PDB file of C-alpha atoms in Angstrom:
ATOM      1  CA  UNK O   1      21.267 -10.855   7.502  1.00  0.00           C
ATOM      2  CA  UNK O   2      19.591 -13.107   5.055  1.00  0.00           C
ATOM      3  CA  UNK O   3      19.245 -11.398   1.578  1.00  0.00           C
ATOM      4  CA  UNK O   4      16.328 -13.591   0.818  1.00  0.00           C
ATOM      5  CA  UNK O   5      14.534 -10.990   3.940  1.00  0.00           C
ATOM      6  CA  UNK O   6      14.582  -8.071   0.746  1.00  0.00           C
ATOM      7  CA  UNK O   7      11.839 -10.154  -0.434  1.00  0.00           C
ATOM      8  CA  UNK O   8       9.077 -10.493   2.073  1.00  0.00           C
ATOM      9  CA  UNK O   9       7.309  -7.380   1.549  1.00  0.00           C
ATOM     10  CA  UNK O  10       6.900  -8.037  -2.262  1.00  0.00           C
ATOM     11  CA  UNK O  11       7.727 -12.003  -2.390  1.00  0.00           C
ATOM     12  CA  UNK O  12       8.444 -13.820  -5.501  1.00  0.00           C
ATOM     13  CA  UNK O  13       6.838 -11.026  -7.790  1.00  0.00           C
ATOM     14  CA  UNK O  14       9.514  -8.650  -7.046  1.00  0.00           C
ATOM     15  CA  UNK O  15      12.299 -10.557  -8.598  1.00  0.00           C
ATOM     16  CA  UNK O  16      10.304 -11.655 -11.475  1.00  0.00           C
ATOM     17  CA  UNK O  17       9.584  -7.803 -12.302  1.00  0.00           C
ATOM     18  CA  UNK O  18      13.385  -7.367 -11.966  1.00  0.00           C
ATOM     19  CA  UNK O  19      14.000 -10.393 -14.267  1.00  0.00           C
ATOM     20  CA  UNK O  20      11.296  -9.055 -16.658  1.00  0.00           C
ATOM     21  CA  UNK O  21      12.657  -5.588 -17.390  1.00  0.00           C
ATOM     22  CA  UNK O  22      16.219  -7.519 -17.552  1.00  0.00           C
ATOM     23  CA  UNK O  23      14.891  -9.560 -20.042  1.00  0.00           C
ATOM     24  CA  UNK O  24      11.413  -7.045 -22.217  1.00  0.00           C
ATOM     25  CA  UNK O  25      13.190  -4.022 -21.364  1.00  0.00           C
ATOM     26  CA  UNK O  26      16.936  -4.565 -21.363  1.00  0.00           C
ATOM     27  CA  UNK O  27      17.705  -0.876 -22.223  1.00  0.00           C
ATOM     28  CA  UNK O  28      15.609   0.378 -20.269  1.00  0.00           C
ATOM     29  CA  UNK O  29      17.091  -2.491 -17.475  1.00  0.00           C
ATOM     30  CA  UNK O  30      20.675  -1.677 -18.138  1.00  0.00           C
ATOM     31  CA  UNK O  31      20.123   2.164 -17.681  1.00  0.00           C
ATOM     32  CA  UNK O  32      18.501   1.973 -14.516  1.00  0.00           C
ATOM     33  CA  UNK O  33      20.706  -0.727 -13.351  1.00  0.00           C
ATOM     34  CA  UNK O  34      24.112   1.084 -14.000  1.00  0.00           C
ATOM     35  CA  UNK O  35      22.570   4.744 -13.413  1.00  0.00           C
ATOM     36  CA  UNK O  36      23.502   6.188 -16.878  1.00  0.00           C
ATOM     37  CA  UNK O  37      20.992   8.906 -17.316  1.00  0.00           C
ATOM     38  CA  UNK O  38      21.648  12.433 -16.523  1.00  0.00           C
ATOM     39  CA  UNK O  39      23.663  13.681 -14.124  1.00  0.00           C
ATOM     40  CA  UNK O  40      24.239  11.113 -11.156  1.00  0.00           C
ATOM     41  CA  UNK O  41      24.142  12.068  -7.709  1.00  0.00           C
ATOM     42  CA  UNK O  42      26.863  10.789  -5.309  1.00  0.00           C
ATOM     43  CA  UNK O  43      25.004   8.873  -3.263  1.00  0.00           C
ATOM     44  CA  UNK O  44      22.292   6.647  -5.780  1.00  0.00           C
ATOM     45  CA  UNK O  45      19.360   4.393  -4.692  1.00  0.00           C
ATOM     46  CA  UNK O  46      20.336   0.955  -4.661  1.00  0.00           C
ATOM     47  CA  UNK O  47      18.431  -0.239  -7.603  1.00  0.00           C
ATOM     48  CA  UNK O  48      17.228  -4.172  -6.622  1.00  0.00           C
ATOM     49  CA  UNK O  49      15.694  -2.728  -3.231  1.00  0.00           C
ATOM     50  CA  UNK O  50      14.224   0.077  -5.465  1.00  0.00           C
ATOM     51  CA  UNK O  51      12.704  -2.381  -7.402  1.00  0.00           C
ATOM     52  CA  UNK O  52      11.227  -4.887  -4.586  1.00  0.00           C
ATOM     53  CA  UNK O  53       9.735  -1.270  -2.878  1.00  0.00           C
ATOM     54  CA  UNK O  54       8.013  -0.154  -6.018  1.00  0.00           C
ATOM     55  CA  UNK O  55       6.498  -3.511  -6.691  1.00  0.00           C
ATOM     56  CA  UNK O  56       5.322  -3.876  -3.026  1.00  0.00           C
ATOM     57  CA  UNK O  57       3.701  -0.380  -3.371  1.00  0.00           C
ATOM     58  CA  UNK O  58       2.150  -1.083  -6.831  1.00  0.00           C
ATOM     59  CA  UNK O  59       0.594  -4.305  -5.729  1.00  0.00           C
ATOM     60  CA  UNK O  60      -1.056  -1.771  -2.824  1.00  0.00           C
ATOM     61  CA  UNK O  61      -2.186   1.180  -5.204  1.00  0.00           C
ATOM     62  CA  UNK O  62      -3.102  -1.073  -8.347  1.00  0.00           C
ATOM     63  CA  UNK O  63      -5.504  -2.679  -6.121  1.00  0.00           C
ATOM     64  CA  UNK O  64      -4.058  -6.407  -7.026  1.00  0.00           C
ATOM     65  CA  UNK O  65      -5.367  -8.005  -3.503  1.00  0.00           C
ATOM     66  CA  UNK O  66      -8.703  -6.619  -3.486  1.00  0.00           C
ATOM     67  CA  UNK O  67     -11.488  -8.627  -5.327  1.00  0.00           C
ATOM     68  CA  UNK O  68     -12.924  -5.273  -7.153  1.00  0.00           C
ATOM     69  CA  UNK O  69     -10.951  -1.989  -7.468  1.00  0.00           C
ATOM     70  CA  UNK O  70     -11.704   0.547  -5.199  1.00  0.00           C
ATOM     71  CA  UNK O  71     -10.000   3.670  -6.890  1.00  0.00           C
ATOM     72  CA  UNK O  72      -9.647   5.072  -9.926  1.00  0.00           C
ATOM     73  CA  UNK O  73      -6.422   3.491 -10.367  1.00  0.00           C
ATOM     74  CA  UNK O  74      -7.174   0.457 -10.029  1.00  0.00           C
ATOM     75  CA  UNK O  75      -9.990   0.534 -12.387  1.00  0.00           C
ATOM     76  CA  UNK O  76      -7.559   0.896 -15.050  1.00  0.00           C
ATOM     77  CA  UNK O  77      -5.215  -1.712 -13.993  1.00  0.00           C
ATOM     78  CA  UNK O  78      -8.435  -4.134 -14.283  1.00  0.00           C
ATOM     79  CA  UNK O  79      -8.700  -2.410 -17.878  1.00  0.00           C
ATOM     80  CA  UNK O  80      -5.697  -3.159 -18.744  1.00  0.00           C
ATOM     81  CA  UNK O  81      -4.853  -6.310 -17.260  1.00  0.00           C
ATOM     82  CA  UNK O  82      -8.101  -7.376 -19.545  1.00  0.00           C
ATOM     83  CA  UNK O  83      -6.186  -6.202 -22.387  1.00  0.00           C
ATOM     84  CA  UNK O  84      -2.241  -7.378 -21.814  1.00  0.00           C
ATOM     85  CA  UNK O  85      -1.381  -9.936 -19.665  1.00  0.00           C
ATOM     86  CA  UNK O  86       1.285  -8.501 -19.258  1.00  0.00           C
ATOM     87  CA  UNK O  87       0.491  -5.041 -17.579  1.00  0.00           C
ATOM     88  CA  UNK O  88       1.352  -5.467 -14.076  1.00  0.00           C
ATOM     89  CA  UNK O  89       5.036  -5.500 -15.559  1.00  0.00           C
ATOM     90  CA  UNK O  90       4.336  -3.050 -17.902  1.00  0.00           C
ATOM     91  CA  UNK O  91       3.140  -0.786 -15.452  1.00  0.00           C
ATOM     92  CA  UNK O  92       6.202  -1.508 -13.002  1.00  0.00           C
ATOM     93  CA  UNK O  93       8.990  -0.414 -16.054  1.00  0.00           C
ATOM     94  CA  UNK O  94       6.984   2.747 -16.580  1.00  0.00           C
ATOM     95  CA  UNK O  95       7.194   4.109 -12.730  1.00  0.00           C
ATOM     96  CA  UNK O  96      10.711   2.319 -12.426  1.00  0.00           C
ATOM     97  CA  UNK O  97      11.467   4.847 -15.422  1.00  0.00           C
ATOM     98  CA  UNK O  98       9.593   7.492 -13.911  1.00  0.00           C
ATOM     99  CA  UNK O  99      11.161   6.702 -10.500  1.00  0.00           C
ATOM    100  CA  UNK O 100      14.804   7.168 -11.949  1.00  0.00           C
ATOM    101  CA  UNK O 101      13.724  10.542 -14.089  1.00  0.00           C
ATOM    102  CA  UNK O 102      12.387  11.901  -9.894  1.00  0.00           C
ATOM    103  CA  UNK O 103      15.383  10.913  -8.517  1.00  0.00           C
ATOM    104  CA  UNK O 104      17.503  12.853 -11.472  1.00  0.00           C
ATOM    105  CA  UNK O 105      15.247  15.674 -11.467  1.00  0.00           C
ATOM    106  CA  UNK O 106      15.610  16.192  -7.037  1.00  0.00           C
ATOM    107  CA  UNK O 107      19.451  17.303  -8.308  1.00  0.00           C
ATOM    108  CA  UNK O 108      21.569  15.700  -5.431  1.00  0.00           C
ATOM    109  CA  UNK O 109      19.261  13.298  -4.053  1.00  0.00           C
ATOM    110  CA  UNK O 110      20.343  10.982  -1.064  1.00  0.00           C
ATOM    111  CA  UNK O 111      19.259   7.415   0.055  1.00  0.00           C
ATOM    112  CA  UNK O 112      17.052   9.307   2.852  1.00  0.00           C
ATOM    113  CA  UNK O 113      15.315  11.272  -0.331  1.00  0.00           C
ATOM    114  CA  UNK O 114      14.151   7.943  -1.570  1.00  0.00           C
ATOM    115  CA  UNK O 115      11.046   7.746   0.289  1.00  0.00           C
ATOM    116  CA  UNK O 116       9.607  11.220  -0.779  1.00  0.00           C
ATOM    117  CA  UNK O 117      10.933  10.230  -4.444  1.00  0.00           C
ATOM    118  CA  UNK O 118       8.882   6.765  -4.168  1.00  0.00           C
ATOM    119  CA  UNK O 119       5.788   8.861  -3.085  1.00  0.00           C
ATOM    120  CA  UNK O 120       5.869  11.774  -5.774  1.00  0.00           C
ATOM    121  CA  UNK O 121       6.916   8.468  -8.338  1.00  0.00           C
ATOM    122  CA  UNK O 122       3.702   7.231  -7.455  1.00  0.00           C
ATOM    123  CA  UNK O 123       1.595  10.473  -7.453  1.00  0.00           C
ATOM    124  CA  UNK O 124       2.402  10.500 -11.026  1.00  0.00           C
ATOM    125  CA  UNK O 125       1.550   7.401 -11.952  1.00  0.00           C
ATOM    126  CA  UNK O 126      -2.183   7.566 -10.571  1.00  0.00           C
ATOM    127  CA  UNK O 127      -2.527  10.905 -11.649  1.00  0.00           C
ATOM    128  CA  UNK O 128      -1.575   9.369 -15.231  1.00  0.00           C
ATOM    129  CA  UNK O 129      -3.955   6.219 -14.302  1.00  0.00           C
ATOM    130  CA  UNK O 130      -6.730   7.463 -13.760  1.00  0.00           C
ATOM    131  CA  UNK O 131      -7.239   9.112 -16.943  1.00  0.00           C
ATOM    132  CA  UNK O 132      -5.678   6.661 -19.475  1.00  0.00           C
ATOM    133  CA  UNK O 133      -7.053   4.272 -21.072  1.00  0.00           C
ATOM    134  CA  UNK O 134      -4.265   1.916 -22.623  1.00  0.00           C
ATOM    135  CA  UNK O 135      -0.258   1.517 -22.090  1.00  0.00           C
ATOM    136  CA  UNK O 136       0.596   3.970 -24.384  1.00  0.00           C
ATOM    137  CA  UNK O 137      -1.777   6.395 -22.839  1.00  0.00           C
ATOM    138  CA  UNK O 138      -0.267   6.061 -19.167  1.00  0.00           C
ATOM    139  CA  UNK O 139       3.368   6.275 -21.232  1.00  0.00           C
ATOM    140  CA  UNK O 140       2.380   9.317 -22.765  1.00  0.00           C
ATOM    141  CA  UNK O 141       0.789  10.971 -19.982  1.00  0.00           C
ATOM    142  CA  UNK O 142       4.415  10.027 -18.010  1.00  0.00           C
ATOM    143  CA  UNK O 143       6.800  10.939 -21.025  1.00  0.00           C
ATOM    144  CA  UNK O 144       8.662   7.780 -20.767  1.00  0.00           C
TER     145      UNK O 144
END
């Protein structure tokens, strides 16, 4: 198996958000990357396919392909994308945090957790979305 086929769902995109929190957010990177928060379950998400999921699933709920939002939270992407052209990635480090703080907070958590972890992950961040109006207002809202 080809491990260019991890791309597909999320394309190119996917390993430039992986690149940019390596490069904006290298704390932030390094801690998710070598799973050095809290207490560690035995069997971890494997972080690169973590990250290619949760950029295929915010392209979906940030409304990126549509030509006008149709939901809340994608109103405030097109806010905010308006405001920092760099919020798509923005937005990506802030649920890849808030992934990572789910995943600690199920206790021992398994690779067939990850899909419920991705969906409460995302929960969060709309609920936090659809109310903020800046970065630092979806941050806050998320406590990352």
């Amino acid at each position: 198996v080809s491990p260019a086929t991890d791309f597909r769902a999320a394309g190119f995109l996917s390993l430039e958000n992986l690149l940019w929190l390596a490069q904006e957010k290298p704390e932030l990177y390094r801690a998710l990357r070598h799973k050095t928060r809290g207490k560690r379950s035995e069997y971890e998400y494997p972080f690169a396919i973590a990250g290619v999921t949760l950029t295929y699933k915010l392209v979906k709920i940030l409304d990126i392909k549509q030509p006008a939002p149709t939901t809340a939270t994608g109103a405030c992407f097109a806010r905010l994308i308006a405001q920092h052209e760099d919020a798509f990635e923005a937005v990506y480090a802030q649920a890849f945090d808030v992934l990572d703080q789910t995943w600690l907070e199920f206790g021992n958590a398994t690779y067939m957790d990850f899909p419920r972890v991705m969906e409460i992950t995302l929960s969060k961040l709309e609920k936090a979305m659809d109310k903020a109006q800046s970065l630092e207002d979806i941050a806050t809202s998320l406590g990352v």
